[in-house]
Short mmCIF file of C-alpha atoms in Angstrom, two decimals:
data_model
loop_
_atom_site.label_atom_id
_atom_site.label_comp_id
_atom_site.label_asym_id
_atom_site.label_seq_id
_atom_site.Cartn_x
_atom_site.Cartn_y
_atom_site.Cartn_z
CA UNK A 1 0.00 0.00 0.00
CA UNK A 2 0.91 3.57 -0.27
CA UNK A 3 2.15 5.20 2.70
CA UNK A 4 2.86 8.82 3.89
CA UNK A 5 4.92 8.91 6.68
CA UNK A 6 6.23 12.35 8.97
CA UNK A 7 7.89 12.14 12.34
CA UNK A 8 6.38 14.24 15.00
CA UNK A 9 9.16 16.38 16.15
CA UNK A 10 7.31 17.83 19.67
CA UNK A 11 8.21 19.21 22.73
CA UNK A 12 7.77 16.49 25.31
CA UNK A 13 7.57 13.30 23.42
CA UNK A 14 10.59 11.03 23.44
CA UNK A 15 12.91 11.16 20.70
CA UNK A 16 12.54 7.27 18.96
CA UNK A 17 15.29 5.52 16.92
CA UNK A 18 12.88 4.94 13.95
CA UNK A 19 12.26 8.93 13.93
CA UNK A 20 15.42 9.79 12.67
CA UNK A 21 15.68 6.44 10.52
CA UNK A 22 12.83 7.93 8.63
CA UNK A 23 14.29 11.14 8.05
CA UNK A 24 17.28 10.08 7.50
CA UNK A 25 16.61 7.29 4.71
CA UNK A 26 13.24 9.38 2.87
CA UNK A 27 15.58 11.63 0.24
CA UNK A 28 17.23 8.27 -0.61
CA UNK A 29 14.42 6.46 -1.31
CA UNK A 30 12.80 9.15 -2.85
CA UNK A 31 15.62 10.01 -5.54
CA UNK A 32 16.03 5.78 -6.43
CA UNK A 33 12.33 6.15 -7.10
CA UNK A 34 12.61 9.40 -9.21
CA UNK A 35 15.42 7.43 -11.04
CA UNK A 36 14.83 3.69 -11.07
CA UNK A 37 13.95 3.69 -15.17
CA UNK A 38 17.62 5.43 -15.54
CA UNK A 39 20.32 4.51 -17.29
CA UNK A 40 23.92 4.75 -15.88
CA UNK A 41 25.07 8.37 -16.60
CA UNK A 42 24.96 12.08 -15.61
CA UNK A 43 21.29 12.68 -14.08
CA UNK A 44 21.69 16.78 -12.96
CA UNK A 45 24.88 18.47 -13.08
CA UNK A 46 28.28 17.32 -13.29
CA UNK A 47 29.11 20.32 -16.73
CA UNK A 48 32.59 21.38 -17.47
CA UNK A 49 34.13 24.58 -18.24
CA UNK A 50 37.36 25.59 -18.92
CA UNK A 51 40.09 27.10 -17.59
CA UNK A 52 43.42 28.21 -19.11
CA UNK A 53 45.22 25.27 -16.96
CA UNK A 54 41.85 23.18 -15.56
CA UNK A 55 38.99 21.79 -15.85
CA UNK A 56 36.01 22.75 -13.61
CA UNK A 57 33.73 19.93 -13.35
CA UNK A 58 30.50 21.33 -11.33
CA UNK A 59 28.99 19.86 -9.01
CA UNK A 60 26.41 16.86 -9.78
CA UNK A 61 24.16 13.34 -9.57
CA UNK A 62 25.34 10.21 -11.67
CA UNK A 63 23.82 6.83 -11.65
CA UNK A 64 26.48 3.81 -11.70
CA UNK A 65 25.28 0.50 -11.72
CA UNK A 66 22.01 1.01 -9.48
CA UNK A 67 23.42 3.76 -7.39
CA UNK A 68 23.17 7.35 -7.21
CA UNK A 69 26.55 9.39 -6.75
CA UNK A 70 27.02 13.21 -5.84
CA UNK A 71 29.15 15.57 -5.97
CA UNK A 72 29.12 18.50 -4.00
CA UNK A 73 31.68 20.56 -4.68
CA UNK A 74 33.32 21.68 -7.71
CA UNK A 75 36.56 19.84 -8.67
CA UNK A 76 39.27 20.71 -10.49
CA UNK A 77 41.72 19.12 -13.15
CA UNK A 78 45.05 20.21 -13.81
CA UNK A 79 45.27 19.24 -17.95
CA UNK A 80 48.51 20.44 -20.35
CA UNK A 81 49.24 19.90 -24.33
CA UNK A 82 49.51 16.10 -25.24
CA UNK A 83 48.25 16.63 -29.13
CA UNK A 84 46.96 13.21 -28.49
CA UNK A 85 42.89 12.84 -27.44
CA UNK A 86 42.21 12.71 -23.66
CA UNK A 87 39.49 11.88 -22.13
CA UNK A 88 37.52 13.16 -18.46
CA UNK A 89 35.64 10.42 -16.78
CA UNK A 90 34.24 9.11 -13.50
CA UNK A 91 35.92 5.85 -12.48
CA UNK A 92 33.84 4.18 -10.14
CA UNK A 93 35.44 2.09 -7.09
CA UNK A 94 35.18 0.76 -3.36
CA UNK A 95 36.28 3.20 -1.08
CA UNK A 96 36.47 1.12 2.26
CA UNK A 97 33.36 -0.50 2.68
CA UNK A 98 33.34 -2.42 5.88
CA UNK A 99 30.65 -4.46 8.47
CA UNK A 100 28.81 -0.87 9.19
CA UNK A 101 29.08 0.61 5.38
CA UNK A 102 29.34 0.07 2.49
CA UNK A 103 31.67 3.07 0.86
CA UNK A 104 31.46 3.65 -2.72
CA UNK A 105 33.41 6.44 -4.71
CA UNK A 106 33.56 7.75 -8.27
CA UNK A 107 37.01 9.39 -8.93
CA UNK A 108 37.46 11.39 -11.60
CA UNK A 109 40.32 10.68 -13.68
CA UNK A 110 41.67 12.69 -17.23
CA UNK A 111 43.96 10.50 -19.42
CA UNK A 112 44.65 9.17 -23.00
CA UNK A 113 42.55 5.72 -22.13
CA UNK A 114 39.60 5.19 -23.38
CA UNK A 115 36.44 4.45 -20.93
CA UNK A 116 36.58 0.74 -19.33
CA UNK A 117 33.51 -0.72 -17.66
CA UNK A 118 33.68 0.86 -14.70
CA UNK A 119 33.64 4.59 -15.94
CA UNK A 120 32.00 7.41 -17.40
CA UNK A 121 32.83 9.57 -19.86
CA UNK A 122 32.02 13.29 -19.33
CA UNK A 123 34.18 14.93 -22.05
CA UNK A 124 37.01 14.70 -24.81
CA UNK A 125 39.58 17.19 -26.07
CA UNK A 126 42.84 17.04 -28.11
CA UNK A 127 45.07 20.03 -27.11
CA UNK A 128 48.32 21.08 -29.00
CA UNK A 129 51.07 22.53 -27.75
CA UNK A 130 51.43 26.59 -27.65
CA UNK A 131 47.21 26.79 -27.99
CA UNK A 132 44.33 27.48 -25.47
CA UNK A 133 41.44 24.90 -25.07
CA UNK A 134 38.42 26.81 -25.59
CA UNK A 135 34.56 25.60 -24.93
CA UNK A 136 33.09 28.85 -26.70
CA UNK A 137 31.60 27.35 -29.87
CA UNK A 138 31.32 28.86 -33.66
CA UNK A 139 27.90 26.96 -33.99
CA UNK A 140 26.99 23.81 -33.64
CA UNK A 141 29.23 21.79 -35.77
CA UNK A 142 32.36 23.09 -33.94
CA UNK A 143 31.58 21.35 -30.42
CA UNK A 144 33.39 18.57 -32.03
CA UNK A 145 36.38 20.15 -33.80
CA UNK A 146 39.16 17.65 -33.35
CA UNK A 147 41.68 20.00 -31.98
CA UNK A 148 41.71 22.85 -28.98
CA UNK A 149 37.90 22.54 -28.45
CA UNK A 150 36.31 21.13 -25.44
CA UNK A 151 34.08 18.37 -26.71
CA UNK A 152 31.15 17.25 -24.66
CA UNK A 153 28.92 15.32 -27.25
CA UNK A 154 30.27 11.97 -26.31
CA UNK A 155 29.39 12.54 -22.48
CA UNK A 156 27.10 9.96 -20.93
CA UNK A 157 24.13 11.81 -19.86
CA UNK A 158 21.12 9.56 -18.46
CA UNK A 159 17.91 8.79 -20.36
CA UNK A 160 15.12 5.95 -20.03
CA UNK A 161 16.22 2.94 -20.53
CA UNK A 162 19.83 4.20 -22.37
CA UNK A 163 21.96 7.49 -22.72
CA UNK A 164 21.14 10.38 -24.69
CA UNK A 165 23.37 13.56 -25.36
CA UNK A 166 23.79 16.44 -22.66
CA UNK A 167 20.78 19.17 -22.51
CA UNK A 168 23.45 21.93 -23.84
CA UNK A 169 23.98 20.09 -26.99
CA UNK A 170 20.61 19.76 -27.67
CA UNK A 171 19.58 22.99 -27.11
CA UNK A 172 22.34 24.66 -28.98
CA UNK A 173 21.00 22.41 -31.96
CA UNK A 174 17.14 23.35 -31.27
CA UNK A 175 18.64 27.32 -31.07
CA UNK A 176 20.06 26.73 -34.30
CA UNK A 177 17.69 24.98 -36.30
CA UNK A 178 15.12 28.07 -35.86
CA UNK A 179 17.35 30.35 -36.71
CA UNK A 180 17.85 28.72 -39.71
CA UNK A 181 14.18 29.66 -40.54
CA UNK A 182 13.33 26.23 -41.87
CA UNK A 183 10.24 25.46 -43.95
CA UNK A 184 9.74 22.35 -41.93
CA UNK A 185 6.72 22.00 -39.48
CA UNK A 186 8.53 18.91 -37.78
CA UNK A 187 11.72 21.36 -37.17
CA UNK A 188 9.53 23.65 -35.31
CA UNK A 189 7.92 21.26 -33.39
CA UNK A 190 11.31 19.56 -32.48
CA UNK A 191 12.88 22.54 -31.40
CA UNK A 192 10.72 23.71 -29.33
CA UNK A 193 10.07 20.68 -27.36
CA UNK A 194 13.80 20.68 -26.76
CA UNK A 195 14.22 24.23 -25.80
CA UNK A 196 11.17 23.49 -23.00
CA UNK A 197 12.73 20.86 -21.44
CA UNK A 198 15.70 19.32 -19.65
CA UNK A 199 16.41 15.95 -21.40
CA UNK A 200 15.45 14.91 -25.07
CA UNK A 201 15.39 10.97 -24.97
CA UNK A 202 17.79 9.26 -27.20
CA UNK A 203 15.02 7.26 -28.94
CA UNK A 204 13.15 10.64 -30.15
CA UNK A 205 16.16 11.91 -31.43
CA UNK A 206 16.74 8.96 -33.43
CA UNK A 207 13.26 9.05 -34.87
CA UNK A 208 13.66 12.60 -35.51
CA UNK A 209 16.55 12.49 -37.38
CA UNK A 210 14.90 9.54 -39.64
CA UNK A 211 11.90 10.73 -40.16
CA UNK A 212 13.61 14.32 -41.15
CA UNK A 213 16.38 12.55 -43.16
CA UNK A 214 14.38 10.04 -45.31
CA UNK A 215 16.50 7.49 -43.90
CA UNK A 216 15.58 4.04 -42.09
CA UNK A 217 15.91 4.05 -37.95
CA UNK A 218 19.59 3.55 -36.73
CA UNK A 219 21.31 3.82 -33.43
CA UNK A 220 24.58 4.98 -33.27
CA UNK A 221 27.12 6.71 -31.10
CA UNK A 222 26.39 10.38 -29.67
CA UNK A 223 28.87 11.33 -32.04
CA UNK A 224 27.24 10.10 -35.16
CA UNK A 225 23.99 11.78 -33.77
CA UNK A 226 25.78 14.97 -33.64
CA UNK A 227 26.62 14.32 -37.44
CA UNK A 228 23.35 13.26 -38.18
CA UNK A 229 21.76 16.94 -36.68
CA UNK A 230 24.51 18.56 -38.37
CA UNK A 231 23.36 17.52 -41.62
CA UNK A 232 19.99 18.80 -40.74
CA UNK A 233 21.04 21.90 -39.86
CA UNK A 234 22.79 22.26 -43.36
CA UNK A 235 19.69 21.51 -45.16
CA UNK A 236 17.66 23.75 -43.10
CA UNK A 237 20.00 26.31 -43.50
CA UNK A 238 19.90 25.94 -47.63
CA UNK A 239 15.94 25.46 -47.54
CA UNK A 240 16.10 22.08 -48.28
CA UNK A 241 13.01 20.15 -47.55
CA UNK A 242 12.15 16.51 -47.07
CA UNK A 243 11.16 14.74 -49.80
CA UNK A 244 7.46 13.59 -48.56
CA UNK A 245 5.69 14.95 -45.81
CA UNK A 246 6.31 14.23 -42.04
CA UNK A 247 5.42 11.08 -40.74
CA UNK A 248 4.78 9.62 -44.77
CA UNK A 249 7.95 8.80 -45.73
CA UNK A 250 9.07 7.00 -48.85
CA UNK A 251 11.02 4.30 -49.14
CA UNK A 252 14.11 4.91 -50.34
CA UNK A 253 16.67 8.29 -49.32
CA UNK A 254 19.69 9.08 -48.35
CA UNK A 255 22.06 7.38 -45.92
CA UNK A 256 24.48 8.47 -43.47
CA UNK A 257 26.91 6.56 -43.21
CA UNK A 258 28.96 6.47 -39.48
#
């Protein structure tokens, strides 16, 4: 059954064991509930900025493997010029669990290695020497420039069921597409769904960019969904329109190839 629950905290009544267990255990139940249907991956939080020698990650909630991590303060990176790709992520780990606790930690760790089992990714950059890392984007294409740019597209940000791509990419896209002025209903209707809330689910962008593209349903890699909404922001840009109406689609089209 559904219960509600609230310790009386009076003057004059004793001060019971299960009183505090109550108040101490409610936000954690309450936030596995909220996030039960999760994937692993950033849930609030957790962005990056850039410094001329760090990187700021702010504070944050992930989900690892059924349980919910926080950070409460910001932490910060010391990074230099490798010209070769490295790569920010959470490395999850016992920290000491014993008979009374079990002590779980995510560290965060920047290096060339690509993400094992036990991490996350939260962001990618290739820095050369004598240049500045920047995270202040041309437009939407250049979050992913291969050198000096701060790239967050590959982060793992939660979604039902599996990840999707950070709200800030999104949005940048949905900012874009209308300024493009596109002659496409389905643009319009995208965009502004993004822009209103939080998280887009990776299965509607997938469906968005098939429908939109003429092109049969595929899943892919954050970064070939960035390339995927990059080529519709080129063809809204030139007034290109689909080749049948939304949600009729033909057969045949074009294919993008990862």
């Amino acid at each position: 059954m559904f219960t509600y629950i609230q310790p009386r905290f009076e003057k004059g009544r004793v001060l019971k064991t299960e009183m505090l267990e109550q108040v101490r255990d409610y936000p954690r139940v309450l936030a596995n509930i909220e996030y039960d249907e999760y994937s692993d991956g950033i849930l609030s939080g957790a962005h990056v900025t850039v410094d001329p020698a760090e990187l700021i990650v702010a504070p944050g909630l992930v989900k690892f493997r059924g349980h919910l991590y926080m950070l409460e303060q910001s932490q910060r990176l010391f990074y230099e010029a490798t010209e070769n790709e490295q790569i920010l992520r959470i490395r999850f780990e016992d920290n000491g669990s014993d008979r009374d606790f079990e002590r779980l930690a995510g560290m965060l760790i920047l290096d060339e290695q690509q993400p094992s089992a036990d991490e996350l990714e939260l962001g990618r950059f290739k820095l050369k020497q004598g240049a500045v890392l920047r995270s202040d984007y041309i437009d939407f294409a250049d979050m992913v420039t291969e050198f000096n740019t701060w790239n967050p597209v590959s982060a793992c940000y939660a979604g039902i069921g599996q990840c999707t791509l950070r709200p800030e990419v999104i949005h940048r896209f949905a900012r874009e597409l209308l300024q493009t002025g596109t002659q496409e209903a389905a643009d319009y209707a995208f965009a502004f769904m993004a822009l209103n809330t939080q998280r887009v689910e990776r299965t509607v962008l997938e469906h968005y960019i098939a429908a939109r593209n003429q092109t049969e349903l595929v899943s892919g890699s954050n970064m070939k969904l960035h390339r995927q909404l990059t080529v519709i922001l080129q063809d809204a840009a030139r007034g290109k329109r689909s080749s049948s109406r939304w949600g009729n689609r033909s057969p045949g089209g074009r294919m993008i190839v990862d």
